mmCIF file of C-alpha atoms in Angstrom:
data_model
loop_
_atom_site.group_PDB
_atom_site.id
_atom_site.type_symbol
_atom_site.label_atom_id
_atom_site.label_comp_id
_atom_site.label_asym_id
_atom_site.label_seq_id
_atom_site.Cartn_x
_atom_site.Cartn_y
_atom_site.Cartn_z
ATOM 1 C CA UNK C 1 127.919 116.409 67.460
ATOM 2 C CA UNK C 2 126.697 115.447 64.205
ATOM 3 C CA UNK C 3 123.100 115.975 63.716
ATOM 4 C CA UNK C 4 121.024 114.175 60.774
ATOM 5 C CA UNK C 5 117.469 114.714 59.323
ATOM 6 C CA UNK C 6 116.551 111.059 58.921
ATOM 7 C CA UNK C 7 113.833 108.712 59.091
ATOM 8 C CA UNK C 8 112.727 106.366 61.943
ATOM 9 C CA UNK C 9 110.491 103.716 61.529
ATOM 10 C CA UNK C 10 107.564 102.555 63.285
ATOM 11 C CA UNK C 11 104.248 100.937 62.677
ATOM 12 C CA UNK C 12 103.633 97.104 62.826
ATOM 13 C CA UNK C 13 105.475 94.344 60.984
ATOM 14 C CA UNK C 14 104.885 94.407 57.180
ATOM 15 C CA UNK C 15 102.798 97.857 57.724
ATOM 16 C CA UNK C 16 105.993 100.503 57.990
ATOM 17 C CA UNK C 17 105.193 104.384 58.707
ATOM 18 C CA UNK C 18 108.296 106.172 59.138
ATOM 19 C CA UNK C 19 108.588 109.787 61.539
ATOM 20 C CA UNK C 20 111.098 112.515 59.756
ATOM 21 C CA UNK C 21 113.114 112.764 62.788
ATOM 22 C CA UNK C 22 116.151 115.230 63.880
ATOM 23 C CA UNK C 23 118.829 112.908 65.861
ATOM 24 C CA UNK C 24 122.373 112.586 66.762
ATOM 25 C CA UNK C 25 123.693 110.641 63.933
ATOM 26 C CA UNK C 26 125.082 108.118 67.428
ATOM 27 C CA UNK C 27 121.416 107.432 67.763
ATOM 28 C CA UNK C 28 119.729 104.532 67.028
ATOM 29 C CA UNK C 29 117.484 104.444 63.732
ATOM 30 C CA UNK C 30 114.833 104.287 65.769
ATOM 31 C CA UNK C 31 115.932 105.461 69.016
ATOM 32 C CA UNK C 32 115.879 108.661 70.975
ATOM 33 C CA UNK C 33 115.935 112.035 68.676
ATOM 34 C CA UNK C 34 115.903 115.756 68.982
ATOM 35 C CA UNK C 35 112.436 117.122 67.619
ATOM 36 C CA UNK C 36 109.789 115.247 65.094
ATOM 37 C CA UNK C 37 109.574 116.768 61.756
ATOM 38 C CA UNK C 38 106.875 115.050 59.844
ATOM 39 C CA UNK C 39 105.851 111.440 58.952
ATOM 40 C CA UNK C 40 105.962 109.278 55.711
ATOM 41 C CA UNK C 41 103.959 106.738 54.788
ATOM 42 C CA UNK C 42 105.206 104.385 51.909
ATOM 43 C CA UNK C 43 101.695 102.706 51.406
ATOM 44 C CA UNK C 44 100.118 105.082 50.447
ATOM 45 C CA UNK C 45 100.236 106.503 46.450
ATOM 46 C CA UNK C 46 102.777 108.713 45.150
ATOM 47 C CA UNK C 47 100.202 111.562 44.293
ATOM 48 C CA UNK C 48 98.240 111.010 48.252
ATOM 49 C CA UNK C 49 98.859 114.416 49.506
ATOM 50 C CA UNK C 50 99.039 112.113 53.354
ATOM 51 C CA UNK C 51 101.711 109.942 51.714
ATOM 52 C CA UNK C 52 104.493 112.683 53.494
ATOM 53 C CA UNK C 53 103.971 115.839 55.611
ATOM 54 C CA UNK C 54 106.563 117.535 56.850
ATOM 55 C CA UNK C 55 106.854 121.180 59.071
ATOM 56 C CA UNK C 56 108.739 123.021 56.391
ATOM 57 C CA UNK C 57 109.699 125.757 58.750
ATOM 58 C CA UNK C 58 111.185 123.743 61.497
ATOM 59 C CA UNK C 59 113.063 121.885 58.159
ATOM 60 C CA UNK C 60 114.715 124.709 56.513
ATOM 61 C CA UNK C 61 115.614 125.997 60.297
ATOM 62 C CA UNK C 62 117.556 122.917 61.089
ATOM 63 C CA UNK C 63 118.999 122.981 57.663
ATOM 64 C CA UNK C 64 120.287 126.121 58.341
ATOM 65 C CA UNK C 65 121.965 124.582 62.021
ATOM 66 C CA UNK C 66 123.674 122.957 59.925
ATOM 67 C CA UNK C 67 121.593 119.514 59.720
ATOM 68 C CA UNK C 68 122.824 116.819 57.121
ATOM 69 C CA UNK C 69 119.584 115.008 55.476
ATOM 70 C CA UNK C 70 119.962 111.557 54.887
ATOM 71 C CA UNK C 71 119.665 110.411 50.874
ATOM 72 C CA UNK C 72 115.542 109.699 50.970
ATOM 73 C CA UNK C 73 114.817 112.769 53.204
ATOM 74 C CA UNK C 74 117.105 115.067 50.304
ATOM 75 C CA UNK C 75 114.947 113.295 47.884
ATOM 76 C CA UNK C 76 111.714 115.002 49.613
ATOM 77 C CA UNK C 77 113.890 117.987 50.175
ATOM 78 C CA UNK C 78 114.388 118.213 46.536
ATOM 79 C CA UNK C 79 110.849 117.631 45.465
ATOM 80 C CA UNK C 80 109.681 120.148 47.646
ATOM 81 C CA UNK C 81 112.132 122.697 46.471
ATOM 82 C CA UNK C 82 113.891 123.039 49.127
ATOM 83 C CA UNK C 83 117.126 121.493 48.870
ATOM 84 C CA UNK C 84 118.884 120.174 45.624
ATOM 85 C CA UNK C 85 119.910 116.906 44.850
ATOM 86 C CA UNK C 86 122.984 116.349 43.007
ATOM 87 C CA UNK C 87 122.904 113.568 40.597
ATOM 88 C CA UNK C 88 124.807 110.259 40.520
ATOM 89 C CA UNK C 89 126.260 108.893 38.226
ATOM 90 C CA UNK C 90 126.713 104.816 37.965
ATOM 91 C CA UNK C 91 127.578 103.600 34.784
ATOM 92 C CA UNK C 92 127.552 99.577 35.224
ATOM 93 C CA UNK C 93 124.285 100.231 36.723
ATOM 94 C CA UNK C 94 122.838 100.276 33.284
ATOM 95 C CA UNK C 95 124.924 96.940 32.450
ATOM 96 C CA UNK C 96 123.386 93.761 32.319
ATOM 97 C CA UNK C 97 125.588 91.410 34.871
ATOM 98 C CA UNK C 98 126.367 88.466 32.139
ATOM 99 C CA UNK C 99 127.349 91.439 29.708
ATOM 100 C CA UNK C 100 129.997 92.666 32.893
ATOM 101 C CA UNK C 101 131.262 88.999 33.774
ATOM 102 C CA UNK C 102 132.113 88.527 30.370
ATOM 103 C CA UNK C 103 134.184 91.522 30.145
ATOM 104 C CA UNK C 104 135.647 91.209 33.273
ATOM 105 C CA UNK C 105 136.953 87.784 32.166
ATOM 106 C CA UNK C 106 137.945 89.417 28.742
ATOM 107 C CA UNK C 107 140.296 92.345 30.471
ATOM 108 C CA UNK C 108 141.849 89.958 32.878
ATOM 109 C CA UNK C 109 142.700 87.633 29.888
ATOM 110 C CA UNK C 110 144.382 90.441 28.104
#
């Protein structure tokens, strides 16, 4: 059984708040989980201290089960010290598309 720390949404159309939820990663998004972790709430600004709460103790417990975080829920991790974040790395991301049609055209010329 794999288990996840992910996020499940809820709250009305156009209006999401999402619970920081421990589930099977079988589960639905937003379908039956283990235990409730905390809550997120995107509308609110970045520096609201309400924007996310999560029970740090229960976190770092399931962490230590052996709980995969999904990539958001590492990005809280990660802000809140408690896990680390590796970085990516995409390089056409940074590429303007006409720039990477042209040479896509040019290396299948030559």
């Amino acid at each position: 059984m794999s288990v996840v720390i992910r996020l499940a949404r809820a709250g009305t159309k156009k209006r999401p708040v999402y619970h920081v939820v421990v589930a099977d990663s079988r589960f639905p998004r937003d379908g039956r989980f283990i235990e409730r972790l905390g809550h997120f709430n995107p509308l609110l600004p970045k520096d609201s201290e309400a924007r996310l709460k999560l029970d740090m103790d229960k976190v770092k417990a399931w962490l230590a089960k052996g709980a995969q975080p999904s990539d958001r829920v590492t990005r809280f991790l990660d802000a809140a010290g408690v896990v680390k974040r590796t970085a990516r790395n995409n390089p056409e991301k940074a590429v303007p598309r006409k720039e990477r049609k042209a040479q896509a055209e040019a290396a299948a010329k030559a």
